Amino acid sequence: MASRRCPRHVALLAALAFVSCLAAAGPPVRAKQTNKVTVFWGRNKDEGSLREACDTGLYTTVIIAFYSVFGHGRYWRGDDLSGHSLRGVGADIKHCQSRGILVLLSIGGGGHGYSLPSSQSAADVADHLWNAHLGGRRRGVHRPFGDAAVDGIDFYIDNGAPDHYDELARRLARKGKGKGVRLTASPRCGCPDERVDRALQTGLFERIHVRFYGDDKCSFKNGSTWGVVEEWNKWTARYPTTEVHLGLAAAESGVPDGAQGTVAVYLKYLYYLLLPEKARNYGGVVVWDRYSDKRTGYSGVVKGWA
C-alpha cells in the first residue's frame, strides 16, 4: 500500500508537541551555546543605521553587504548601499567596533558585476580591498568609509565562475605584516558550494555561514528541518576545524510580524532537533537580514538559543 504523507499542519503540530516535551525536560546535555548572532546589514534603507543595529545588543557581528563590483578593473565605490548615506557609515563602523562587535564587508551578492577572470585579477582585488576598506592607506585609493577599517572580508559569491577565489583568499591572508585579513564565507546550503569550495579548502577561513534560506532544496523554512539536517552534517564534517554558523532568514520564519511567541517555538524546534549533537564545530546563528529582523523580532528570540 502506498504511504500517505500527513498534511503539513498535522506534521507541524506533532513536531511542536515533540519540542514541547523536550523543552520541559530542559536543554540537552550536549547542547552548545556560543551566544554569537550575526546579521547582514545594508540591503534596505528602512532597516536603520549601522549604529542602531549595533546598539540593539543583539549582534556580535555585523556584515555590510555588498562590495559588488570587482575583478575587471572596476571596483565598488560605495555608491550602492540601498539608499544608505555613506557619510556616517565610517563613524558607525568605529562605534560598533568600540562595543566589541565585529564588522565585516561581504563581497559578491546577487549582482553580475563581479568575477575573477585571472590570477592577476585576484591580486588586484586583494590589493584594492586592503587599501580601500582594510588596513592599507595607498594614496589615491578611494575609501568609501573614510579612515574606518572593517575587521575582515566575507565571501558571498553567487554568480560567475568559481575561479581564483582561493588565490584571493591567499592574497588577503598575506596582508597586514603577516597578521592577515580575517576571512569568512557565506555559501549556499547545498554542500559543497562549488563557487567557494576551492577557497574554503585553503583552510584560511575562520567561519562559514551556511545559508539555509533562498533555496527550496535545503532551506529551513516554515519551521521545517526537512532537507536541512543532511546538508548541515555535510558542512560540519567537511570543515571540522572551522566554525560553521547556521544562516537563517527572518523573512522566511513562516510566522506573522510580531508573533514572537510563535517564533520562539520554531526556533526551539530547530535547536532541539538540529544543533545539539550534530555540530561540534557549531559557531552561532547568522540572520538575513537586519530589515526583516527588525520587523519580526527574530534575533530577539534566537539570541537565547544561539
Short mmCIF file of C-alpha atoms in Angstrom, two decimals:
data_model
loop_
_atom_site.label_atom_id
_atom_site.label_comp_id
_atom_site.label_asym_id
_atom_site.label_seq_id
_atom_site.Cartn_x
_atom_site.Cartn_y
_atom_site.Cartn_z
CA MET A 1 0.00 0.00 0.00
CA ALA A 2 1.38 3.43 -0.90
CA SER A 3 2.09 5.56 2.12
CA ARG A 4 0.19 8.78 2.59
CA ARG A 5 2.01 11.88 3.67
CA CYS A 6 0.22 13.58 6.51
CA PRO A 7 -0.94 17.18 5.97
CA ARG A 8 1.72 19.78 6.67
CA HIS A 9 -0.16 21.38 9.54
CA VAL A 10 -0.62 17.99 11.24
CA ALA A 11 3.08 17.18 10.86
CA LEU A 12 3.99 20.56 12.25
CA LEU A 13 1.68 20.17 15.25
CA ALA A 14 3.27 16.81 16.00
CA ALA A 15 6.73 18.32 15.76
CA LEU A 16 5.79 21.18 18.05
CA ALA A 17 4.31 18.77 20.57
CA PHE A 18 7.59 16.85 20.50
CA VAL A 19 9.52 20.04 21.04
CA SER A 20 7.29 21.00 23.99
CA CYS A 21 8.19 17.71 25.67
CA LEU A 22 11.88 18.30 25.04
CA ALA A 23 11.70 21.88 26.27
CA ALA A 24 10.04 20.76 29.50
CA ALA A 25 12.96 18.44 30.12
CA GLY A 26 15.47 21.27 29.67
CA PRO A 27 18.32 21.65 27.17
CA PRO A 28 20.20 18.51 26.15
CA VAL A 29 23.47 17.94 27.95
CA ARG A 30 25.45 18.05 24.73
CA ALA A 31 23.93 21.32 23.51
CA LYS A 32 26.39 24.09 22.83
CA GLN A 33 25.59 27.77 23.15
CA THR A 34 28.02 30.31 21.73
CA ASN A 35 25.84 33.42 22.10
CA LYS A 36 27.06 34.53 18.67
CA VAL A 37 24.47 36.18 16.45
CA THR A 38 25.49 37.73 13.14
CA VAL A 39 23.32 39.93 10.92
CA PHE A 40 23.62 41.23 7.37
CA TRP A 41 23.13 44.98 7.11
CA GLY A 42 22.97 47.36 4.14
CA ARG A 43 20.18 45.94 1.98
CA ASN A 44 17.27 48.26 2.82
CA LYS A 45 17.28 51.95 3.74
CA ASP A 46 14.41 51.34 6.18
CA GLU A 47 16.48 48.98 8.32
CA GLY A 48 18.03 51.89 10.22
CA SER A 49 21.66 52.83 10.58
CA LEU A 50 24.57 50.53 11.29
CA ARG A 51 24.97 52.22 14.67
CA GLU A 52 21.35 51.47 15.55
CA ALA A 53 21.83 47.80 14.67
CA CYS A 54 24.88 47.57 16.93
CA ASP A 55 23.17 49.40 19.77
CA THR A 56 20.38 46.81 19.97
CA GLY A 57 22.75 44.49 21.83
CA LEU A 58 21.51 41.61 19.69
CA TYR A 59 24.51 41.06 17.44
CA THR A 60 28.11 40.03 17.94
CA THR A 61 28.95 40.52 14.24
CA VAL A 62 27.50 42.76 11.54
CA ILE A 63 28.23 42.09 7.87
CA ILE A 64 27.96 45.02 5.45
CA ALA A 65 26.52 43.86 2.11
CA PHE A 66 27.72 44.14 -0.62
CA TYR A 67 31.04 45.02 -2.27
CA SER A 68 29.52 44.01 -5.59
CA VAL A 69 31.76 45.33 -8.39
CA PHE A 70 35.25 43.91 -8.83
CA GLY A 71 37.54 41.85 -11.00
CA HIS A 72 37.58 43.71 -14.30
CA GLY A 73 39.41 46.91 -13.47
CA ARG A 74 36.33 48.42 -11.84
CA TYR A 75 35.60 48.48 -8.12
CA TRP A 76 32.66 49.18 -5.85
CA ARG A 77 32.93 52.74 -4.59
CA GLY A 78 30.16 52.64 -2.01
CA ASP A 79 27.61 54.02 -4.46
CA ASP A 80 25.03 51.28 -3.82
CA LEU A 81 24.07 50.55 -0.25
CA SER A 82 20.32 50.51 -0.73
CA GLY A 83 19.81 54.20 -0.06
CA HIS A 84 22.07 54.47 2.98
CA SER A 85 24.17 57.60 3.08
CA LEU A 86 27.83 56.66 3.37
CA ARG A 87 28.62 59.86 5.21
CA GLY A 88 28.12 58.31 8.62
CA VAL A 89 28.93 54.66 7.94
CA GLY A 90 32.62 55.02 8.78
CA ALA A 91 31.82 56.53 12.18
CA ASP A 92 29.25 53.79 12.75
CA ILE A 93 31.83 51.11 11.97
CA LYS A 94 34.12 52.56 14.63
CA HIS A 95 31.21 52.79 17.07
CA CYS A 96 30.32 49.13 16.57
CA GLN A 97 33.94 48.08 16.99
CA SER A 98 34.17 50.10 20.21
CA ARG A 99 31.34 47.93 21.55
CA GLY A 100 33.29 44.79 20.72
CA ILE A 101 31.19 43.99 17.65
CA LEU A 102 32.98 42.55 14.63
CA VAL A 103 32.29 44.39 11.36
CA LEU A 104 32.87 42.53 8.10
CA LEU A 105 32.47 43.55 4.46
CA SER A 106 30.80 40.97 2.24
CA ILE A 107 31.95 40.70 -1.37
CA GLY A 108 29.71 39.41 -4.14
CA GLY A 109 25.96 39.19 -3.71
CA GLY A 110 23.24 38.73 -6.28
CA GLY A 111 24.55 41.06 -8.98
CA HIS A 112 26.59 40.25 -12.06
CA GLY A 113 29.23 42.95 -11.74
CA TYR A 114 31.97 40.74 -10.35
CA SER A 115 34.21 37.77 -11.09
CA LEU A 116 37.92 36.95 -11.06
CA PRO A 117 38.99 36.23 -14.65
CA SER A 118 42.68 35.72 -13.85
CA SER A 119 45.32 35.36 -11.14
CA GLN A 120 46.27 38.98 -11.72
CA SER A 121 42.68 39.98 -11.15
CA ALA A 122 42.69 38.17 -7.78
CA ALA A 123 45.88 40.02 -6.82
CA ASP A 124 44.41 43.37 -7.89
CA VAL A 125 41.16 42.84 -5.98
CA ALA A 126 43.04 41.82 -2.83
CA ASP A 127 45.14 44.95 -3.13
CA HIS A 128 42.08 47.14 -3.64
CA LEU A 129 40.20 45.64 -0.71
CA TRP A 130 43.22 46.16 1.51
CA ASN A 131 43.67 49.80 0.57
CA ALA A 132 40.02 50.83 0.23
CA HIS A 133 38.42 49.03 3.19
CA LEU A 134 41.05 47.43 5.41
CA GLY A 135 44.37 48.50 6.91
CA GLY A 136 46.04 49.87 3.78
CA ARG A 137 46.30 53.56 3.03
CA ARG A 138 47.59 53.83 -0.53
CA ARG A 139 47.42 57.35 -1.79
CA GLY A 140 44.78 57.89 -4.46
CA VAL A 141 42.63 54.90 -3.47
CA HIS A 142 39.09 55.97 -2.61
CA ARG A 143 37.90 54.83 0.83
CA PRO A 144 34.07 54.84 0.94
CA PHE A 145 34.09 54.57 4.75
CA GLY A 146 36.84 57.10 5.30
CA ASP A 147 39.55 56.10 7.74
CA ALA A 148 37.40 53.35 9.26
CA ALA A 149 38.63 49.83 8.52
CA VAL A 150 36.41 46.75 8.58
CA ASP A 151 37.65 43.74 10.54
CA GLY A 152 37.57 41.26 7.68
CA ILE A 153 36.08 40.07 4.40
CA ASP A 154 33.15 37.73 3.85
CA PHE A 155 32.84 35.76 0.59
CA TYR A 156 29.21 35.71 -0.61
CA ILE A 157 29.75 34.51 -4.17
CA ASP A 158 26.51 33.78 -6.00
CA ASN A 159 27.42 34.45 -9.63
CA GLY A 160 30.22 33.97 -12.11
CA ALA A 161 32.90 31.32 -12.38
CA PRO A 162 34.47 29.86 -9.23
CA ASP A 163 37.99 30.54 -10.46
CA HIS A 164 40.70 32.31 -8.46
CA TYR A 165 38.80 32.87 -5.18
CA ASP A 166 41.31 30.60 -3.47
CA GLU A 167 44.04 32.92 -4.75
CA LEU A 168 42.14 35.95 -3.50
CA ALA A 169 41.92 34.34 -0.05
CA ARG A 170 45.66 33.61 -0.01
CA ARG A 171 46.48 37.14 -1.12
CA LEU A 172 44.34 38.65 1.63
CA ALA A 173 45.83 36.28 4.20
CA ARG A 174 49.28 37.69 3.46
CA LYS A 175 48.27 41.32 4.03
CA GLY A 176 48.98 43.33 7.16
CA LYS A 177 52.57 42.42 8.01
CA GLY A 178 51.82 38.75 8.45
CA LYS A 179 48.70 39.20 10.53
CA GLY A 180 46.45 38.53 7.55
CA VAL A 181 42.86 39.53 6.98
CA ARG A 182 40.07 37.74 8.85
CA LEU A 183 38.07 35.68 6.35
CA THR A 184 34.59 34.23 6.46
CA ALA A 185 32.34 32.80 3.74
CA SER A 186 28.56 32.63 3.27
CA PRO A 187 27.93 29.74 0.85
CA ARG A 188 24.62 28.35 -0.30
CA CYS A 189 23.31 25.44 1.76
CA GLY A 190 23.97 22.70 -0.79
CA CYS A 191 27.34 21.16 0.17
CA PRO A 192 29.78 21.78 -1.31
CA ASP A 193 29.13 25.17 -2.87
CA GLU A 194 31.37 24.94 -5.91
CA ARG A 195 31.79 28.71 -6.18
CA VAL A 196 33.70 28.92 -2.91
CA ASP A 197 34.80 25.35 -2.24
CA ARG A 198 38.37 25.81 -3.50
CA ALA A 199 38.71 28.93 -1.40
CA LEU A 200 37.42 27.12 1.70
CA GLN A 201 39.80 24.25 1.09
CA THR A 202 42.71 26.63 1.74
CA GLY A 203 41.89 26.42 5.45
CA LEU A 204 42.18 30.20 5.78
CA PHE A 205 38.55 30.87 6.69
CA GLU A 206 37.71 31.11 10.37
CA ARG A 207 33.95 30.92 9.87
CA ILE A 208 31.44 29.51 7.38
CA HIS A 209 27.93 30.98 7.41
CA VAL A 210 25.81 28.36 5.65
CA ARG A 211 22.76 29.98 4.08
CA PHE A 212 19.78 27.79 4.85
CA TYR A 213 17.50 30.21 3.03
CA GLY A 214 16.74 31.13 -0.55
CA ASP A 215 16.99 27.52 -1.75
CA ASP A 216 13.97 25.23 -1.67
CA LYS A 217 16.14 22.11 -1.56
CA CYS A 218 17.75 22.90 1.78
CA SER A 219 16.13 25.96 3.33
CA PHE A 220 14.92 25.98 6.92
CA LYS A 221 11.51 27.35 6.07
CA ASN A 222 8.15 27.42 7.82
CA GLY A 223 9.51 25.59 10.85
CA SER A 224 10.74 22.54 8.94
CA THR A 225 14.12 20.82 9.17
CA TRP A 226 13.38 18.71 6.08
CA GLY A 227 16.37 18.95 3.79
CA VAL A 228 18.48 20.81 6.35
CA VAL A 229 19.91 18.09 8.56
CA GLU A 230 21.68 16.19 5.79
CA GLU A 231 23.37 19.30 4.43
CA TRP A 232 24.22 20.59 7.92
CA ASN A 233 26.01 17.32 8.68
CA LYS A 234 27.95 17.57 5.42
CA TRP A 235 29.15 21.10 6.15
CA THR A 236 30.24 20.42 9.70
CA ALA A 237 32.04 17.23 8.63
CA ARG A 238 33.69 18.72 5.55
CA TYR A 239 35.28 21.59 7.51
CA PRO A 240 35.81 20.15 11.01
CA THR A 241 38.34 22.77 12.13
CA THR A 242 36.23 25.73 11.01
CA GLU A 243 33.31 27.28 12.90
CA VAL A 244 30.10 26.60 11.00
CA HIS A 245 27.28 29.07 11.57
CA LEU A 246 23.63 28.46 10.75
CA GLY A 247 22.27 31.04 8.32
CA LEU A 248 18.54 31.75 8.67
CA ALA A 249 16.22 34.31 7.09
CA ALA A 250 13.95 36.27 9.39
CA ALA A 251 11.57 36.78 6.47
CA GLU A 252 11.26 33.01 5.98
CA SER A 253 10.27 32.29 9.56
CA GLY A 254 6.77 31.45 8.34
CA VAL A 255 5.04 33.49 11.04
CA PRO A 256 3.38 36.91 11.04
CA ASP A 257 5.23 40.03 12.11
CA GLY A 258 5.25 40.47 15.87
CA ALA A 259 4.27 36.87 16.68
CA GLN A 260 7.36 36.37 18.80
CA GLY A 261 5.94 33.55 20.87
CA THR A 262 5.44 31.51 17.71
CA VAL A 263 8.92 32.37 16.52
CA ALA A 264 10.24 31.01 19.80
CA VAL A 265 8.53 27.67 19.15
CA TYR A 266 10.01 27.41 15.68
CA LEU A 267 13.47 28.12 16.99
CA LYS A 268 13.14 25.56 19.78
CA TYR A 269 12.27 23.05 17.08
CA LEU A 270 15.49 23.97 15.31
CA TYR A 271 17.55 23.95 18.48
CA TYR A 272 16.49 20.56 19.80
CA LEU A 273 16.31 18.66 16.52
CA LEU A 274 19.34 20.02 14.70
CA LEU A 275 22.02 21.73 16.74
CA PRO A 276 22.80 19.75 19.91
CA GLU A 277 24.57 16.62 18.70
CA LYS A 278 25.24 17.32 15.06
CA ALA A 279 27.68 20.20 15.17
CA ARG A 280 30.66 20.11 17.48
CA ASN A 281 32.07 22.99 15.41
CA TYR A 282 28.79 24.93 15.52
CA GLY A 283 29.57 28.61 15.86
CA GLY A 284 26.31 30.52 16.09
CA VAL A 285 23.40 31.88 14.06
CA VAL A 286 23.50 34.27 11.11
CA VAL A 287 20.35 36.26 10.29
CA TRP A 288 19.37 37.60 6.88
CA ASP A 289 18.80 40.50 7.16
CA ARG A 290 18.56 43.46 9.52
CA TYR A 291 15.45 44.87 7.82
CA SER A 292 13.45 41.66 8.19
CA ASP A 293 14.87 41.05 11.65
CA LYS A 294 13.74 44.49 12.76
CA ARG A 295 10.18 43.71 11.63
CA THR A 296 9.88 40.20 13.04
CA GLY A 297 11.93 40.38 16.24
CA TYR A 298 13.67 37.19 15.09
CA SER A 299 17.06 37.79 16.70
CA GLY A 300 15.45 38.82 19.94
CA VAL A 301 14.30 35.21 20.26
CA VAL A 302 17.19 33.41 18.62
CA LYS A 303 19.68 35.19 20.91
CA GLY A 304 18.72 32.88 23.77
CA TRP A 305 19.24 29.78 21.64
CA ALA A 306 22.35 30.71 19.71
#
